[in-house]
Amino acid sequence: MAPERIVILTGAGLSAESGLGTFRGKGGLWDEYDLEEVATPEGFARNPVKVHDFYNMRRRWLREACPNAAHFALAKLEREHSGEVLIVTQNIDPLHEAAGSKAPIHMHGELASALCAYCCASRPWTEDLSLATDCPACGESGYMRPDVVWFGEMPREMERIYAALAKCDLFVSIGTSGTVYPAAGFVAEAQGAGAHTVELNLDPSEGASLFAEKHYGAATEIVPAFVESLLKP
Ligand code: BJW
């Protein structure tokens, strides 16, 4: 029977072929940067300049990045599937939206947004951030930070995500190593709800054995093929 409610989880592997780096594995960002230094609130408190440099560099990468065939295939699935499709992404890039997806949940925040730690206002942001950046909402200086979720912080929209997982009949995990929680636990939630579970990745992830169906290869090849098989009458 065709699935009615689909939840898709995406990770860095989806955007790898758009030129944005992954985190783990050979050539990943964590080879060059210490995650404790650049992706924790403690690291930001110790050395905000280093953290701003890291995210300013990645914000600049966005100017060159375009969505790839896998992002477009998921947007097509959203448009053409007769039931519900919820895209939950761990990625902070805007490539799902650029491909036409309507409202993906950015559970780890967004790179093209800045957050004031003083007044909690967030604003679209495409330029570099620094300690000298004033908050456009409250005017305070020195409190602006990337609007992303670091280790030890609460990911966004968790209630909505768990509600969707509890009633989905298909869960698809794409381009994620399955090492970071709570996202790594979504497959078990979906399985508990009776959903069919599918992994699409370059290599088997940490939690590969939990998935009922698996396809391995480049996202730009296996995602469009999988989407076409779902949309087939
Ligand atoms: C391709 C490909 C191609 C490549 N085609 N595929 C002990 C046990 C359990 C949990 C914890 C624990 N100790 C601490 C925790 C919690 C912690 C955690 O999980 N730590 C682990 C390291 C163990 N988690 C947190 O702190 C989170 N918050 C939290 O838990 O709050 C409490 C809570 C409680 C209850 C409910 C809810 C919450 C916050 C996590 C924040 C993660 N932040 C980062 C950085 C910020 C954003 C940014 O800078 O971009 O988010 S870390 C980084 O990892 C980033 C990513 O979103 C995230 C996941 O990475 P992803 O996407 O999986 O990328 P990779 O590189 O790991 O994998 C890429 C994959 O693609 C690979 O498999 C490749 O094979 C594949 N691939 N090319 C297809 N062409």
Tab-separated table of C-alpha atoms and ligand atoms in Angstrom:
chain	number	residue	atom	x	y	z
A	1	MET	CA	0.000	0.000	0.000
A	2	ALA	CA	1.294	3.488	-0.850
A	3	PRO	CA	2.387	5.445	2.222
A	4	GLU	CA	0.074	8.273	3.275
A	5	ARG	CA	2.245	10.192	5.739
A	6	ILE	CA	5.961	10.525	5.033
A	7	VAL	CA	8.691	12.015	7.238
A	8	ILE	CA	12.057	12.692	5.578
A	9	LEU	CA	15.167	13.396	7.668
A	10	THR	CA	18.104	14.938	5.797
A	11	GLY	CA	21.734	15.532	6.748
A	12	ALA	CA	24.963	16.962	5.382
A	13	GLY	CA	25.333	14.204	2.753
A	14	LEU	CA	22.335	15.647	0.882
A	15	SER	CA	24.176	18.927	0.280
A	16	ALA	CA	27.635	17.383	-0.237
A	17	GLU	CA	27.260	17.382	-4.020
A	18	SER	CA	26.247	21.059	-3.847
A	19	GLY	CA	29.748	21.785	-2.556
A	20	LEU	CA	28.928	22.150	1.141
A	21	GLY	CA	31.125	20.026	3.386
A	22	THR	CA	30.017	17.144	5.575
A	23	PHE	CA	31.173	16.933	9.203
A	24	ARG	CA	32.476	13.414	9.729
A	25	GLY	CA	34.636	11.113	7.649
A	26	LYS	CA	37.579	11.900	5.422
A	27	GLY	CA	37.754	15.591	4.497
A	28	GLY	CA	34.868	16.432	6.854
A	29	LEU	CA	34.742	19.738	8.740
A	30	TRP	CA	35.567	18.010	12.045
A	31	ASP	CA	38.911	16.905	10.532
A	32	GLU	CA	39.945	20.539	10.387
A	33	TYR	CA	37.940	22.083	13.234
A	34	ASP	CA	37.450	20.904	16.812
A	35	LEU	CA	33.694	20.616	17.348
A	36	GLU	CA	34.110	21.509	21.048
A	37	GLU	CA	35.629	24.817	19.938
A	38	VAL	CA	33.232	25.810	17.160
A	39	ALA	CA	29.939	23.997	17.848
A	40	THR	CA	29.292	24.382	21.585
A	41	PRO	CA	28.071	27.377	23.639
A	42	GLU	CA	31.194	26.933	25.823
A	43	GLY	CA	33.457	27.194	22.764
A	44	PHE	CA	31.651	30.392	21.713
A	45	ALA	CA	32.059	31.884	25.206
A	46	ARG	CA	35.806	31.036	25.167
A	47	ASN	CA	36.588	32.236	21.647
A	48	PRO	CA	33.711	34.009	19.844
A	49	VAL	CA	36.018	35.301	17.090
A	50	LYS	CA	36.983	31.741	16.095
A	51	VAL	CA	33.324	30.666	16.028
A	52	HIS	CA	32.264	33.739	14.006
A	53	ASP	CA	35.105	33.021	11.529
A	54	PHE	CA	33.912	29.409	11.128
A	55	TYR	CA	30.286	30.372	10.440
A	56	ASN	CA	31.228	33.451	8.334
A	57	MET	CA	33.249	31.113	6.103
A	58	ARG	CA	30.306	28.713	5.785
A	59	ARG	CA	27.848	31.612	5.182
A	60	ARG	CA	30.100	32.721	2.295
A	61	TRP	CA	30.026	29.172	0.860
A	62	LEU	CA	26.240	29.529	0.585
A	63	ARG	CA	26.636	32.272	-2.020
A	64	GLU	CA	28.100	29.697	-4.429
A	65	ALA	CA	25.861	26.737	-3.534
A	66	CYS	CA	22.879	25.612	-5.585
A	67	PRO	CA	20.406	22.833	-4.829
A	68	ASN	CA	21.194	19.502	-6.478
A	69	ALA	CA	19.035	16.783	-8.045
A	70	ALA	CA	18.285	15.262	-4.633
A	71	HIS	CA	16.889	18.539	-3.211
A	72	PHE	CA	14.768	18.966	-6.361
A	73	ALA	CA	13.480	15.382	-6.149
A	74	LEU	CA	12.330	15.929	-2.539
A	75	ALA	CA	10.561	19.163	-3.532
A	76	LYS	CA	8.815	17.206	-6.295
A	77	LEU	CA	7.739	14.569	-3.783
A	78	GLU	CA	6.276	17.326	-1.581
A	79	ARG	CA	4.361	18.752	-4.558
A	80	GLU	CA	3.125	15.528	-6.124
A	81	HIS	CA	2.534	13.102	-3.242
A	82	SER	CA	-1.178	12.944	-2.451
A	83	GLY	CA	-0.575	12.545	1.304
A	84	GLU	CA	1.539	14.475	3.801
A	85	VAL	CA	5.288	14.987	3.452
A	86	LEU	CA	7.306	16.588	6.249
A	87	ILE	CA	10.964	17.373	5.580
A	88	VAL	CA	13.078	17.669	8.724
A	89	THR	CA	16.618	18.769	8.011
A	90	GLN	CA	19.679	18.877	10.229
A	91	ASN	CA	21.255	21.119	7.597
A	92	ILE	CA	21.559	24.833	8.241
A	93	ASP	CA	21.787	25.674	4.520
A	94	PRO	CA	18.713	26.931	2.610
A	95	LEU	CA	18.948	24.447	-0.286
A	96	HIS	CA	15.631	22.671	0.383
A	97	GLU	CA	13.837	26.033	0.094
A	98	ALA	CA	15.923	26.987	-2.970
A	99	ALA	CA	14.743	23.772	-4.655
A	100	GLY	CA	11.105	24.661	-3.935
A	101	SER	CA	10.350	22.835	-0.690
A	102	LYS	CA	7.739	24.795	1.197
A	103	ALA	CA	8.444	24.580	4.897
A	104	PRO	CA	11.241	22.242	5.896
A	105	ILE	CA	11.929	22.134	9.632
A	106	HIS	CA	15.521	23.265	10.299
A	107	MET	CA	16.005	21.390	13.552
A	108	HIS	CA	19.624	22.617	13.922
A	109	GLY	CA	18.825	26.210	12.948
A	110	GLU	CA	19.724	28.290	9.903
A	111	LEU	CA	22.996	29.768	8.712
A	112	ALA	CA	21.266	32.640	6.908
A	113	SER	CA	19.845	33.868	10.194
A	114	ALA	CA	21.411	35.618	13.206
A	115	LEU	CA	20.262	35.476	16.803
A	116	CYS	CA	20.709	38.082	19.530
A	117	ALA	CA	21.594	36.308	22.769
A	118	TYR	CA	20.499	39.455	24.679
A	119	CYS	CA	16.922	39.979	23.409
A	120	CYS	CA	16.462	36.607	21.617
A	121	ALA	CA	15.350	38.270	18.350
A	122	SER	CA	16.378	36.431	15.200
A	123	ARG	CA	16.805	38.067	11.805
A	124	PRO	CA	17.645	36.913	8.256
A	125	TRP	CA	21.427	37.390	7.879
A	126	THR	CA	23.661	37.005	4.823
A	127	GLU	CA	26.690	39.108	5.846
A	128	ASP	CA	29.555	38.317	8.236
A	129	LEU	CA	28.889	38.510	11.977
A	130	SER	CA	31.393	39.879	14.490
A	131	LEU	CA	31.587	41.014	18.101
A	132	ALA	CA	30.984	44.545	16.817
A	133	THR	CA	27.660	43.665	15.145
A	134	ASP	CA	24.753	45.546	16.755
A	135	CYS	CA	21.449	43.760	17.215
A	136	PRO	CA	18.987	45.402	14.792
A	137	ALA	CA	16.159	44.769	17.269
A	138	CYS	CA	17.537	45.940	20.654
A	139	GLY	CA	20.693	47.787	19.589
A	140	GLU	CA	22.989	45.914	22.014
A	141	SER	CA	26.472	45.103	20.753
A	142	GLY	CA	28.460	41.886	21.295
A	143	TYR	CA	25.516	39.508	21.627
A	144	MET	CA	24.909	38.447	18.020
A	145	ARG	CA	25.517	34.757	17.245
A	146	PRO	CA	24.738	32.334	14.421
A	147	ASP	CA	21.136	31.115	14.707
A	148	VAL	CA	22.205	27.453	14.890
A	149	VAL	CA	21.871	24.664	17.455
A	150	TRP	CA	25.153	23.701	19.112
A	151	PHE	CA	25.856	20.592	21.198
A	152	GLY	CA	24.061	20.852	24.528
A	153	GLU	CA	21.356	23.131	23.077
A	154	MET	CA	17.780	22.101	22.351
A	155	PRO	CA	17.009	21.374	18.686
A	156	ARG	CA	14.065	23.277	17.186
A	157	GLU	CA	10.416	22.168	16.815
A	158	MET	CA	10.885	18.838	18.576
A	159	GLU	CA	7.208	18.565	19.574
A	160	ARG	CA	6.087	18.916	15.964
A	161	ILE	CA	8.707	16.412	14.781
A	162	TYR	CA	7.810	13.742	17.352
A	163	ALA	CA	4.084	14.230	16.583
A	164	ALA	CA	4.764	13.619	12.872
A	165	LEU	CA	6.971	10.573	13.624
A	166	ALA	CA	4.243	9.075	15.821
A	167	LYS	CA	1.778	8.999	12.931
A	168	CYS	CA	3.992	8.497	9.863
A	169	ASP	CA	3.871	5.334	7.789
A	170	LEU	CA	7.161	5.955	5.952
A	171	PHE	CA	10.364	7.378	7.444
A	172	VAL	CA	13.300	8.101	5.116
A	173	SER	CA	16.724	9.119	6.390
A	174	ILE	CA	19.022	10.703	3.783
A	175	GLY	CA	22.710	11.651	3.947
A	176	THR	CA	23.213	11.533	7.689
A	177	SER	CA	25.751	9.542	9.711
A	178	GLY	CA	23.221	8.890	12.488
A	179	THR	CA	25.664	9.958	15.187
A	180	VAL	CA	23.932	13.052	16.568
A	181	TYR	CA	20.893	12.859	18.834
A	182	PRO	CA	17.972	13.405	18.945
A	183	ALA	CA	17.897	13.000	15.110
A	184	ALA	CA	19.696	9.632	15.346
A	185	GLY	CA	16.781	8.346	17.438
A	186	PHE	CA	14.055	9.223	14.918
A	187	VAL	CA	14.277	5.857	13.129
A	188	ALA	CA	13.420	4.039	16.360
A	189	GLU	CA	10.494	6.416	16.996
A	190	ALA	CA	9.129	5.827	13.484
A	191	GLN	CA	9.648	2.078	13.756
A	192	GLY	CA	7.784	2.125	17.076
A	193	ALA	CA	4.897	3.852	15.305
A	194	GLY	CA	4.801	1.010	12.755
A	195	ALA	CA	6.364	2.970	9.881
A	196	HIS	CA	8.428	1.441	7.088
A	197	THR	CA	11.972	2.804	7.457
A	198	VAL	CA	14.426	3.552	4.636
A	199	GLU	CA	18.050	4.707	4.662
A	200	LEU	CA	19.502	6.480	1.591
A	201	ASN	CA	23.175	7.246	2.132
A	202	LEU	CA	26.625	6.976	0.600
A	203	ASP	CA	27.682	4.398	3.218
A	204	PRO	CA	25.813	2.529	5.965
A	205	SER	CA	25.214	4.917	8.895
A	206	GLU	CA	25.720	4.127	12.596
A	207	GLY	CA	22.109	2.998	12.863
A	208	ALA	CA	21.913	1.185	9.499
A	209	SER	CA	20.742	-2.082	11.064
A	210	LEU	CA	17.590	-0.328	12.321
A	211	PHE	CA	16.342	0.390	8.797
A	212	ALA	CA	14.124	-2.072	6.961
A	213	GLU	CA	15.236	-0.916	3.496
A	214	LYS	CA	18.580	0.578	2.458
A	215	HIS	CA	20.045	2.038	-0.723
A	216	TYR	CA	23.654	3.201	-0.921
A	217	GLY	CA	25.131	5.624	-3.431
A	218	ALA	CA	25.375	9.336	-4.191
A	219	ALA	CA	22.301	11.315	-3.115
A	220	THR	CA	21.913	12.872	-6.581
A	221	GLU	CA	21.400	9.369	-7.987
A	222	ILE	CA	19.565	7.376	-5.334
A	223	VAL	CA	17.194	10.077	-4.061
A	224	PRO	CA	15.584	10.929	-7.453
A	225	ALA	CA	15.257	7.175	-8.194
A	226	PHE	CA	13.616	6.533	-4.815
A	227	VAL	CA	11.224	9.489	-5.210
A	228	GLU	CA	10.189	8.275	-8.688
A	229	SER	CA	9.466	4.807	-7.260
A	230	LEU	CA	7.226	6.399	-4.606
A	231	LEU	CA	5.333	8.566	-7.098
A	232	LYS	CA	4.821	5.685	-9.569
A	233	PRO	CA	1.090	4.924	-9.862
B	1	BJW	C1	26.496	11.233	1.475
B	1	BJW	C2	27.141	11.893	0.424
B	1	BJW	C3	26.485	11.908	-0.826
B	1	BJW	C4	28.404	12.018	2.193
B	1	BJW	N1	25.302	11.316	-0.958
B	1	BJW	N2	25.322	10.653	1.303
B	1	BJW	C5	25.429	10.550	24.544
B	1	BJW	C6	24.406	9.772	24.011
B	1	BJW	C7	23.345	10.339	23.314
B	1	BJW	C8	23.280	11.701	23.126
B	1	BJW	C9	24.279	12.477	23.649
B	1	BJW	C10	25.334	11.913	24.354
B	1	BJW	N3	26.167	12.918	24.734
B	1	BJW	C11	25.660	14.095	24.283
B	1	BJW	C12	24.508	13.832	23.635
B	1	BJW	C13	23.634	14.819	22.954
B	1	BJW	C14	24.282	15.431	21.732
B	1	BJW	C15	24.821	14.317	20.822
B	1	BJW	O1	24.113	13.735	20.036
B	1	BJW	N4	26.110	14.048	20.873
B	1	BJW	C16	26.682	12.973	20.066
B	1	BJW	C17	28.003	13.424	19.493
B	1	BJW	C18	26.757	11.719	20.919
B	1	BJW	N5	23.232	16.165	21.042
B	1	BJW	C19	22.945	17.415	21.351
B	1	BJW	O2	23.582	18.049	22.188
B	1	BJW	C20	21.736	18.024	20.679
B	1	BJW	N6	20.855	18.555	21.658
B	1	BJW	C21	20.230	17.773	22.536
B	1	BJW	O3	20.395	16.562	22.574
B	1	BJW	O4	19.374	18.454	23.369
B	1	BJW	C22	18.705	17.710	24.404
B	1	BJW	C23	17.438	17.020	23.946
B	1	BJW	C24	16.906	16.044	24.748
B	1	BJW	C25	15.751	15.382	24.381
B	1	BJW	C26	15.092	15.706	23.202
B	1	BJW	C27	15.621	16.680	22.423
B	1	BJW	C28	16.793	17.308	22.796
B	1	BJW	C29	22.145	19.144	19.748
B	1	BJW	C30	22.912	18.665	18.567
B	1	BJW	C31	23.426	19.853	17.736
B	1	BJW	C32	24.244	19.411	16.535
B	1	BJW	N7	24.867	20.548	15.977
B	1	BJW	C33	25.669	20.391	14.743
B	1	BJW	C34	26.427	21.732	14.441
B	1	BJW	C35	25.513	22.935	14.350
B	1	BJW	C36	25.045	23.236	12.971
B	1	BJW	C37	26.181	23.417	11.956
B	1	BJW	O5	27.234	23.974	12.277
B	1	BJW	O6	25.992	23.031	10.781
B	1	BJW	O7	24.828	19.999	13.663
B	1	BJW	S1	26.880	19.080	14.842
B	1	BJW	C38	26.725	18.556	13.174
B	1	BJW	O8	26.280	17.178	13.183
B	1	BJW	C39	25.596	19.412	12.575
B	1	BJW	C40	24.812	18.357	11.834
B	1	BJW	O9	23.483	18.791	11.611
B	1	BJW	C41	24.923	17.154	12.725
B	1	BJW	C42	24.637	15.836	12.029
B	1	BJW	O10	25.588	15.598	11.024
B	1	BJW	P1	25.156	14.827	9.694
B	1	BJW	O11	24.197	15.647	8.935
B	1	BJW	O12	24.757	13.452	10.025
B	1	BJW	O13	26.543	14.860	8.872
B	1	BJW	P2	27.785	13.831	8.910
B	1	BJW	O14	28.940	14.539	8.326
B	1	BJW	O15	27.960	13.254	10.238
B	1	BJW	O16	27.325	12.639	7.953
B	1	BJW	C43	27.168	12.825	6.563
B	1	BJW	C44	26.681	11.532	5.940
B	1	BJW	O17	26.439	11.778	4.566
B	1	BJW	C45	27.688	10.378	6.027
B	1	BJW	O18	27.020	9.201	6.500
B	1	BJW	C46	28.149	10.181	4.576
B	1	BJW	O19	28.354	8.809	4.244
B	1	BJW	C47	26.981	10.720	3.813
B	1	BJW	N8	27.329	11.288	2.480
B	1	BJW	N9	28.347	12.339	0.820
B	1	BJW	C48	24.765	10.663	0.054
B	1	BJW	N10	27.049	12.503	-1.944
